[in-house]
């Protein structure tokens, strides 16, 4: 759709503003996988509430926005095998690499971090190859 | 105060993921699918997000601590090791397979239906075993 990029840009500015608030006010890097992962494996025990309340904002504000503007269709697959495999890959991969699209991508690249840039190149290339493989070759998605 | 600003930061993040369309998996997969009907939206989201974030890093450089007095993150490491590469490749494959990454999963939990919850449980399980896998990996195949 022709207007999509404008919404993308506005949404991007909001995402970056969230990261800026988290950094300048709380001194934290806004990386979704790190925030969630620290709760799951216990490494973020001392900052448990900060993490949980951050996530409540991430989930809660879209819930409010859907009430005002209607739901977005996520077009997510209902293939359980695909969901489990993808979920495991995302969970394990982001924790081994120490970051995902928000931590390495948004927060890392914007501070010109070499690791952030390298991770972003790796996951975009793998994602692109994944879509070619799973969609165009194997036809599972 | 930290909790209040954690909610504001998370809320902005969630609002941005919702507004940008990044909780629509077809937009993510459409961006990755350079051989299909390529969708450039994700590049605008990433570009837009980097602007306020880059400004925040410039301000943070000049400060000794955050506004609330907590320590700021240390300088980033510059070593690109095996774990960074391997983990990012695994993450990328999962990202392409379902069109989901950790932020948008949380943002769309209230409207994405049961598929989102199945993905979330798998992702959390992956995050639970990851430290053990990482330890075994480092023991058997030292990165350095």
mmCIF file of C-alpha atoms in Angstrom:
data_model
loop_
_atom_site.group_PDB
_atom_site.id
_atom_site.type_symbol
_atom_site.label_atom_id
_atom_site.label_comp_id
_atom_site.label_asym_id
_atom_site.label_seq_id
_atom_site.Cartn_x
_atom_site.Cartn_y
_atom_site.Cartn_z
ATOM 1 C CA UNK A 1 0.000 0.000 0.000
ATOM 2 C CA UNK A 2 1.301 3.467 -0.880
ATOM 3 C CA UNK A 3 0.827 4.973 2.599
ATOM 4 C CA UNK A 4 2.564 2.114 4.419
ATOM 5 C CA UNK A 5 5.996 3.675 4.430
ATOM 6 C CA UNK A 6 4.693 6.822 6.149
ATOM 7 C CA UNK A 7 3.151 4.718 8.923
ATOM 8 C CA UNK A 8 6.400 2.773 9.029
ATOM 9 C CA UNK A 9 8.355 5.970 9.522
ATOM 10 C CA UNK A 10 5.972 7.301 12.206
ATOM 11 C CA UNK A 11 6.025 3.941 13.989
ATOM 12 C CA UNK A 12 9.812 3.848 13.715
ATOM 13 C CA UNK A 13 10.087 7.286 15.329
ATOM 14 C CA UNK A 14 7.874 6.043 18.190
ATOM 15 C CA UNK A 15 10.016 2.923 18.622
ATOM 16 C CA UNK A 16 13.187 5.021 18.669
ATOM 17 C CA UNK A 17 11.610 7.431 21.164
ATOM 18 C CA UNK A 18 10.860 4.492 23.443
ATOM 19 C CA UNK A 19 14.488 3.425 23.204
ATOM 20 C CA UNK A 20 15.639 6.987 23.899
ATOM 21 C CA UNK A 21 13.455 7.220 27.030
ATOM 22 C CA UNK A 22 14.679 3.859 28.300
ATOM 23 C CA UNK A 23 18.311 4.845 27.765
ATOM 24 C CA UNK A 24 18.264 8.413 29.051
ATOM 25 C CA UNK A 25 15.846 7.946 31.948
ATOM 26 C CA UNK A 26 16.609 4.394 33.100
ATOM 27 C CA UNK A 27 20.091 3.901 31.671
ATOM 28 C CA UNK A 28 18.962 0.745 29.888
ATOM 29 C CA UNK A 29 19.264 -0.598 26.378
ATOM 30 C CA UNK A 30 15.849 -1.347 24.911
ATOM 31 C CA UNK A 31 16.397 -4.864 23.624
ATOM 32 C CA UNK A 32 13.255 -6.993 23.667
ATOM 33 C CA UNK A 33 15.035 -10.369 23.718
ATOM 34 C CA UNK A 34 17.332 -9.297 26.568
ATOM 35 C CA UNK A 35 14.472 -7.887 28.626
ATOM 36 C CA UNK A 36 12.370 -11.048 28.188
ATOM 37 C CA UNK A 37 15.314 -13.473 28.352
ATOM 38 C CA UNK A 38 16.555 -12.033 31.636
ATOM 39 C CA UNK A 39 13.172 -12.834 33.179
ATOM 40 C CA UNK A 40 13.097 -16.355 31.772
ATOM 41 C CA UNK A 41 16.600 -17.517 32.750
ATOM 42 C CA UNK A 42 16.772 -15.548 35.990
ATOM 43 C CA UNK A 43 19.757 -13.401 34.983
ATOM 44 C CA UNK A 44 17.589 -10.272 35.311
ATOM 45 C CA UNK A 45 16.182 -11.108 38.731
ATOM 46 C CA UNK A 46 17.248 -7.835 40.360
ATOM 47 C CA UNK A 47 15.489 -5.740 37.709
ATOM 48 C CA UNK A 48 12.428 -7.979 37.474
ATOM 49 C CA UNK A 49 9.818 -5.250 37.956
ATOM 50 C CA UNK A 50 11.405 -2.806 35.542
ATOM 51 C CA UNK A 51 11.368 -5.564 32.907
ATOM 52 C CA UNK A 52 7.812 -6.691 33.637
ATOM 53 C CA UNK A 53 6.418 -3.166 33.578
ATOM 54 C CA UNK A 54 8.264 -2.381 30.343
ATOM 55 C CA UNK A 55 6.648 -5.475 28.788
ATOM 56 C CA UNK A 56 3.252 -4.476 30.199
ATOM 57 C CA UNK A 57 3.645 -1.232 28.215
ATOM 58 C CA UNK A 58 4.665 -3.097 25.056
ATOM 59 C CA UNK A 59 1.602 -5.356 25.260
ATOM 60 C CA UNK A 60 -0.851 -2.922 26.885
ATOM 61 C CA UNK A 61 -0.617 0.117 24.621
ATOM 62 C CA UNK A 62 -1.329 -1.879 21.421
ATOM 63 C CA UNK A 63 -4.309 -3.437 23.245
ATOM 64 C CA UNK A 64 -5.616 0.095 23.902
ATOM 65 C CA UNK A 65 -4.901 1.159 20.327
ATOM 66 C CA UNK A 66 -6.825 -1.809 18.907
ATOM 67 C CA UNK A 67 -9.820 -0.705 20.987
ATOM 68 C CA UNK A 68 -9.597 2.757 19.377
ATOM 69 C CA UNK A 69 -8.528 1.994 15.814
ATOM 70 C CA UNK A 70 -9.387 -1.668 15.323
ATOM 71 C CA UNK A 71 -7.194 -4.719 15.169
ATOM 72 C CA UNK A 72 -4.329 -5.284 12.773
ATOM 73 C CA UNK A 73 -4.388 -8.625 11.013
ATOM 74 C CA UNK A 74 -1.098 -10.283 11.942
ATOM 75 C CA UNK A 75 -1.497 -12.807 9.067
ATOM 76 C CA UNK A 76 0.441 -15.190 11.277
ATOM 77 C CA UNK A 77 0.566 -18.826 10.212
ATOM 78 C CA UNK A 78 -1.555 -21.409 12.032
ATOM 79 C CA UNK A 79 0.914 -24.186 11.239
ATOM 80 C CA UNK A 80 1.895 -25.362 14.717
ATOM 81 C CA UNK A 81 5.131 -26.991 13.547
ATOM 82 C CA UNK A 82 6.278 -23.774 11.882
ATOM 83 C CA UNK A 83 5.344 -21.720 14.959
ATOM 84 C CA UNK A 84 7.238 -24.004 17.349
ATOM 85 C CA UNK A 85 10.331 -24.263 15.135
ATOM 86 C CA UNK A 86 10.414 -20.494 14.536
ATOM 87 C CA UNK A 87 9.806 -19.710 18.218
ATOM 88 C CA UNK A 88 12.645 -21.998 19.312
ATOM 89 C CA UNK A 89 15.033 -20.538 16.720
ATOM 90 C CA UNK A 90 14.164 -16.977 17.754
ATOM 91 C CA UNK A 91 14.412 -17.751 21.481
ATOM 92 C CA UNK A 92 17.702 -19.659 21.311
ATOM 93 C CA UNK A 93 19.259 -17.493 18.599
ATOM 94 C CA UNK A 94 18.598 -14.125 20.220
ATOM 95 C CA UNK A 95 19.966 -15.302 23.573
ATOM 96 C CA UNK A 96 23.104 -16.825 22.080
ATOM 97 C CA UNK A 97 23.688 -13.665 20.024
ATOM 98 C CA UNK A 98 22.672 -11.432 22.946
ATOM 99 C CA UNK A 99 20.160 -9.387 21.000
ATOM 100 C CA UNK A 100 17.510 -9.095 18.323
ATOM 101 C CA UNK A 101 16.042 -6.460 16.008
ATOM 102 C CA UNK A 102 15.574 -3.918 18.799
ATOM 103 C CA UNK A 103 18.800 -4.427 20.781
ATOM 104 C CA UNK A 104 21.331 -5.112 18.026
ATOM 105 C CA UNK A 105 19.363 -3.398 15.269
ATOM 106 C CA UNK A 106 17.805 -0.189 16.618
ATOM 107 C CA UNK A 107 19.957 0.404 19.716
ATOM 108 C CA UNK A 108 23.238 -1.100 18.453
ATOM 109 C CA UNK A 109 23.445 0.349 14.973
ATOM 110 C CA UNK A 110 22.399 3.828 16.144
ATOM 111 C CA UNK A 111 25.483 3.950 18.406
ATOM 112 C CA UNK A 112 27.618 2.645 15.534
ATOM 113 C CA UNK A 113 28.288 -0.619 17.380
ATOM 114 C CA UNK A 114 30.235 -3.072 15.256
ATOM 115 C CA UNK A 115 28.551 -6.038 16.941
ATOM 116 C CA UNK A 116 25.109 -4.528 16.373
ATOM 117 C CA UNK A 117 25.846 -3.993 12.699
ATOM 118 C CA UNK A 118 27.346 -7.471 12.256
ATOM 119 C CA UNK A 119 24.404 -9.156 14.024
ATOM 120 C CA UNK A 120 21.939 -7.203 11.891
ATOM 121 C CA UNK A 121 23.679 -8.251 8.690
ATOM 122 C CA UNK A 122 23.701 -11.893 9.835
ATOM 123 C CA UNK A 123 20.030 -12.042 10.808
ATOM 124 C CA UNK A 124 18.813 -10.173 7.747
ATOM 125 C CA UNK A 125 20.816 -12.426 5.411
ATOM 126 C CA UNK A 126 19.619 -15.534 7.273
ATOM 127 C CA UNK A 127 16.042 -14.210 7.262
ATOM 128 C CA UNK A 128 16.206 -13.556 3.530
ATOM 129 C CA UNK A 129 17.681 -16.997 2.877
ATOM 130 C CA UNK A 130 15.063 -18.497 5.205
ATOM 131 C CA UNK A 131 12.186 -16.964 3.252
ATOM 132 C CA UNK A 132 13.668 -18.130 -0.057
ATOM 133 C CA UNK A 133 14.213 -21.621 1.358
ATOM 134 C CA UNK A 134 10.946 -22.040 3.248
ATOM 135 C CA UNK A 135 8.701 -20.199 0.779
ATOM 136 C CA UNK A 136 10.172 -20.594 -2.687
ATOM 137 C CA UNK A 137 11.997 -23.925 -2.374
ATOM 138 C CA UNK A 138 10.249 -25.973 0.329
ATOM 139 C CA UNK A 139 6.879 -24.189 0.147
ATOM 140 C CA UNK A 140 6.126 -24.490 3.887
ATOM 141 C CA UNK A 141 5.202 -20.805 4.343
ATOM 142 C CA UNK B 1 10.146 6.575 38.855
ATOM 143 C CA UNK B 2 12.134 3.929 37.007
ATOM 144 C CA UNK B 3 9.018 1.814 36.776
ATOM 145 C CA UNK B 4 6.984 4.713 35.401
ATOM 146 C CA UNK B 5 9.549 5.413 32.681
ATOM 147 C CA UNK B 6 9.858 1.689 31.939
ATOM 148 C CA UNK B 7 6.120 1.716 31.224
ATOM 149 C CA UNK B 8 6.395 4.865 29.075
ATOM 150 C CA UNK B 9 9.333 3.403 27.103
ATOM 151 C CA UNK B 10 7.544 0.080 26.651
ATOM 152 C CA UNK B 11 4.345 1.874 25.682
ATOM 153 C CA UNK B 12 6.127 3.929 23.010
ATOM 154 C CA UNK B 13 7.798 0.767 21.722
ATOM 155 C CA UNK B 14 4.446 -1.042 21.566
ATOM 156 C CA UNK B 15 2.683 1.934 19.977
ATOM 157 C CA UNK B 16 5.458 2.125 17.366
ATOM 158 C CA UNK B 17 5.278 -1.578 16.555
ATOM 159 C CA UNK B 18 1.490 -1.286 16.200
ATOM 160 C CA UNK B 19 1.560 1.905 14.090
ATOM 161 C CA UNK B 20 4.380 0.797 11.814
ATOM 162 C CA UNK B 21 2.631 -2.427 10.832
ATOM 163 C CA UNK B 22 5.483 -4.539 12.187
ATOM 164 C CA UNK B 23 3.061 -6.860 13.956
ATOM 165 C CA UNK B 24 1.824 -7.906 10.497
ATOM 166 C CA UNK B 25 3.997 -10.905 9.646
ATOM 167 C CA UNK B 26 3.448 -10.421 5.893
ATOM 168 C CA UNK B 27 5.221 -7.053 6.096
ATOM 169 C CA UNK B 28 8.245 -8.618 7.776
ATOM 170 C CA UNK B 29 8.385 -11.597 5.440
ATOM 171 C CA UNK B 30 7.638 -9.252 2.530
ATOM 172 C CA UNK B 31 10.726 -7.237 3.405
ATOM 173 C CA UNK B 32 12.900 -10.325 3.633
ATOM 174 C CA UNK B 33 11.483 -11.765 0.403
ATOM 175 C CA UNK B 34 13.625 -9.993 -2.172
ATOM 176 C CA UNK B 35 12.582 -12.522 -4.830
ATOM 177 C CA UNK B 36 8.868 -12.061 -4.199
ATOM 178 C CA UNK B 37 6.685 -8.987 -3.869
ATOM 179 C CA UNK B 38 9.244 -6.901 -1.936
ATOM 180 C CA UNK B 39 7.839 -4.611 0.792
ATOM 181 C CA UNK B 40 10.154 -1.734 1.815
ATOM 182 C CA UNK B 41 8.223 -0.733 4.988
ATOM 183 C CA UNK B 42 10.678 -2.325 7.456
ATOM 184 C CA UNK B 43 13.524 -0.157 6.175
ATOM 185 C CA UNK B 44 11.494 2.978 6.986
ATOM 186 C CA UNK B 45 10.706 1.637 10.458
ATOM 187 C CA UNK B 46 14.362 0.851 11.147
ATOM 188 C CA UNK B 47 15.491 4.187 9.703
ATOM 189 C CA UNK B 48 12.870 6.127 11.657
ATOM 190 C CA UNK B 49 13.784 4.364 14.910
ATOM 191 C CA UNK B 50 17.494 5.105 14.497
ATOM 192 C CA UNK B 51 16.949 8.892 14.477
ATOM 193 C CA UNK B 52 15.743 9.476 18.075
ATOM 194 C CA UNK B 53 17.972 6.616 19.243
ATOM 195 C CA UNK B 54 21.117 8.120 17.689
ATOM 196 C CA UNK B 55 20.317 11.479 19.321
ATOM 197 C CA UNK B 56 19.842 9.706 22.666
ATOM 198 C CA UNK B 57 23.269 8.041 22.344
ATOM 199 C CA UNK B 58 24.892 11.406 21.605
ATOM 200 C CA UNK B 59 23.283 12.882 24.741
ATOM 201 C CA UNK B 60 24.228 9.780 26.771
ATOM 202 C CA UNK B 61 27.895 10.140 25.701
ATOM 203 C CA UNK B 62 28.035 13.487 27.480
ATOM 204 C CA UNK B 63 26.437 12.261 30.700
ATOM 205 C CA UNK B 64 27.867 10.334 33.653
ATOM 206 C CA UNK B 65 24.585 8.669 34.569
ATOM 207 C CA UNK B 66 20.956 8.502 33.443
ATOM 208 C CA UNK B 67 18.517 11.285 34.383
ATOM 209 C CA UNK B 68 17.261 9.095 37.242
ATOM 210 C CA UNK B 69 20.835 8.518 38.416
ATOM 211 C CA UNK B 70 21.273 4.908 37.291
ATOM 212 C CA UNK B 71 24.466 3.905 35.441
ATOM 213 C CA UNK B 72 24.507 4.181 31.652
ATOM 214 C CA UNK B 73 25.438 1.142 29.526
ATOM 215 C CA UNK B 74 29.189 0.548 29.092
ATOM 216 C CA UNK B 75 30.898 0.998 25.735
ATOM 217 C CA UNK B 76 29.940 -1.818 23.375
ATOM 218 C CA UNK B 77 32.331 -4.687 22.787
ATOM 219 C CA UNK B 78 33.812 -4.822 19.290
ATOM 220 C CA UNK B 79 34.464 -8.563 19.068
ATOM 221 C CA UNK B 80 32.409 -10.358 16.496
ATOM 222 C CA UNK B 81 32.558 -13.899 17.778
ATOM 223 C CA UNK B 82 31.106 -17.244 16.866
ATOM 224 C CA UNK B 83 28.140 -16.871 19.240
ATOM 225 C CA UNK B 84 27.095 -13.538 17.734
ATOM 226 C CA UNK B 85 27.189 -14.997 14.221
ATOM 227 C CA UNK B 86 25.606 -18.369 15.039
ATOM 228 C CA UNK B 87 22.893 -16.880 17.250
ATOM 229 C CA UNK B 88 22.019 -14.195 14.716
ATOM 230 C CA UNK B 89 21.775 -16.738 11.906
ATOM 231 C CA UNK B 90 19.445 -18.923 14.016
ATOM 232 C CA UNK B 91 17.371 -15.881 14.953
ATOM 233 C CA UNK B 92 17.207 -14.753 11.305
ATOM 234 C CA UNK B 93 15.953 -18.159 10.152
ATOM 235 C CA UNK B 94 13.195 -18.148 12.780
ATOM 236 C CA UNK B 95 12.342 -14.541 11.979
ATOM 237 C CA UNK B 96 11.938 -15.382 8.286
ATOM 238 C CA UNK B 97 10.032 -18.590 8.996
ATOM 239 C CA UNK B 98 7.229 -16.996 11.038
ATOM 240 C CA UNK B 99 7.742 -13.261 10.401
ATOM 241 C CA UNK B 100 7.969 -12.673 14.146
ATOM 242 C CA UNK B 101 10.664 -11.314 16.442
ATOM 243 C CA UNK B 102 10.509 -10.770 20.234
ATOM 244 C CA UNK B 103 9.151 -7.185 20.318
ATOM 245 C CA UNK B 104 6.209 -7.627 17.928
ATOM 246 C CA UNK B 105 5.252 -10.928 19.587
ATOM 247 C CA UNK B 106 4.605 -9.141 22.879
ATOM 248 C CA UNK B 107 2.927 -6.181 21.146
ATOM 249 C CA UNK B 108 0.428 -8.363 19.279
ATOM 250 C CA UNK B 109 -0.365 -10.858 22.069
ATOM 251 C CA UNK B 110 -3.758 -9.249 22.645
ATOM 252 C CA UNK B 111 -4.901 -9.511 19.029
ATOM 253 C CA UNK B 112 -2.807 -12.153 17.272
ATOM 254 C CA UNK B 113 -4.823 -15.167 18.378
ATOM 255 C CA UNK B 114 -3.550 -18.518 19.645
ATOM 256 C CA UNK B 115 -0.713 -18.721 17.087
ATOM 257 C CA UNK B 116 1.052 -15.875 18.881
ATOM 258 C CA UNK B 117 0.811 -17.706 22.204
ATOM 259 C CA UNK B 118 2.176 -20.922 20.703
ATOM 260 C CA UNK B 119 5.110 -18.969 19.251
ATOM 261 C CA UNK B 120 5.615 -17.169 22.578
ATOM 262 C CA UNK B 121 5.762 -20.430 24.563
ATOM 263 C CA UNK B 122 8.283 -21.890 22.076
ATOM 264 C CA UNK B 123 10.341 -18.697 22.191
ATOM 265 C CA UNK B 124 10.374 -18.634 26.016
ATOM 266 C CA UNK B 125 11.379 -22.302 26.066
ATOM 267 C CA UNK B 126 14.209 -21.487 23.668
ATOM 268 C CA UNK B 127 15.304 -18.642 25.920
ATOM 269 C CA UNK B 128 15.250 -20.973 28.911
ATOM 270 C CA UNK B 129 17.545 -23.577 27.318
ATOM 271 C CA UNK B 130 19.790 -21.061 25.481
ATOM 272 C CA UNK B 131 22.197 -20.407 28.389
ATOM 273 C CA UNK B 132 22.788 -24.171 28.777
ATOM 274 C CA UNK B 133 23.315 -24.645 25.035
ATOM 275 C CA UNK B 134 25.664 -21.701 25.009
ATOM 276 C CA UNK B 135 27.696 -23.163 27.871
ATOM 277 C CA UNK B 136 28.002 -26.551 26.139
ATOM 278 C CA UNK B 137 28.943 -24.859 22.885
ATOM 279 C CA UNK B 138 31.648 -22.814 24.570
ATOM 280 C CA UNK B 139 33.029 -25.887 26.321
ATOM 281 C CA UNK B 140 33.170 -28.127 23.258
ATOM 282 C CA UNK B 141 34.136 -25.524 20.669
ATOM 283 C CA UNK B 142 35.825 -22.582 22.362
ATOM 284 C CA UNK B 143 35.084 -19.425 20.389
ATOM 285 C CA UNK B 144 38.556 -17.962 20.648
#
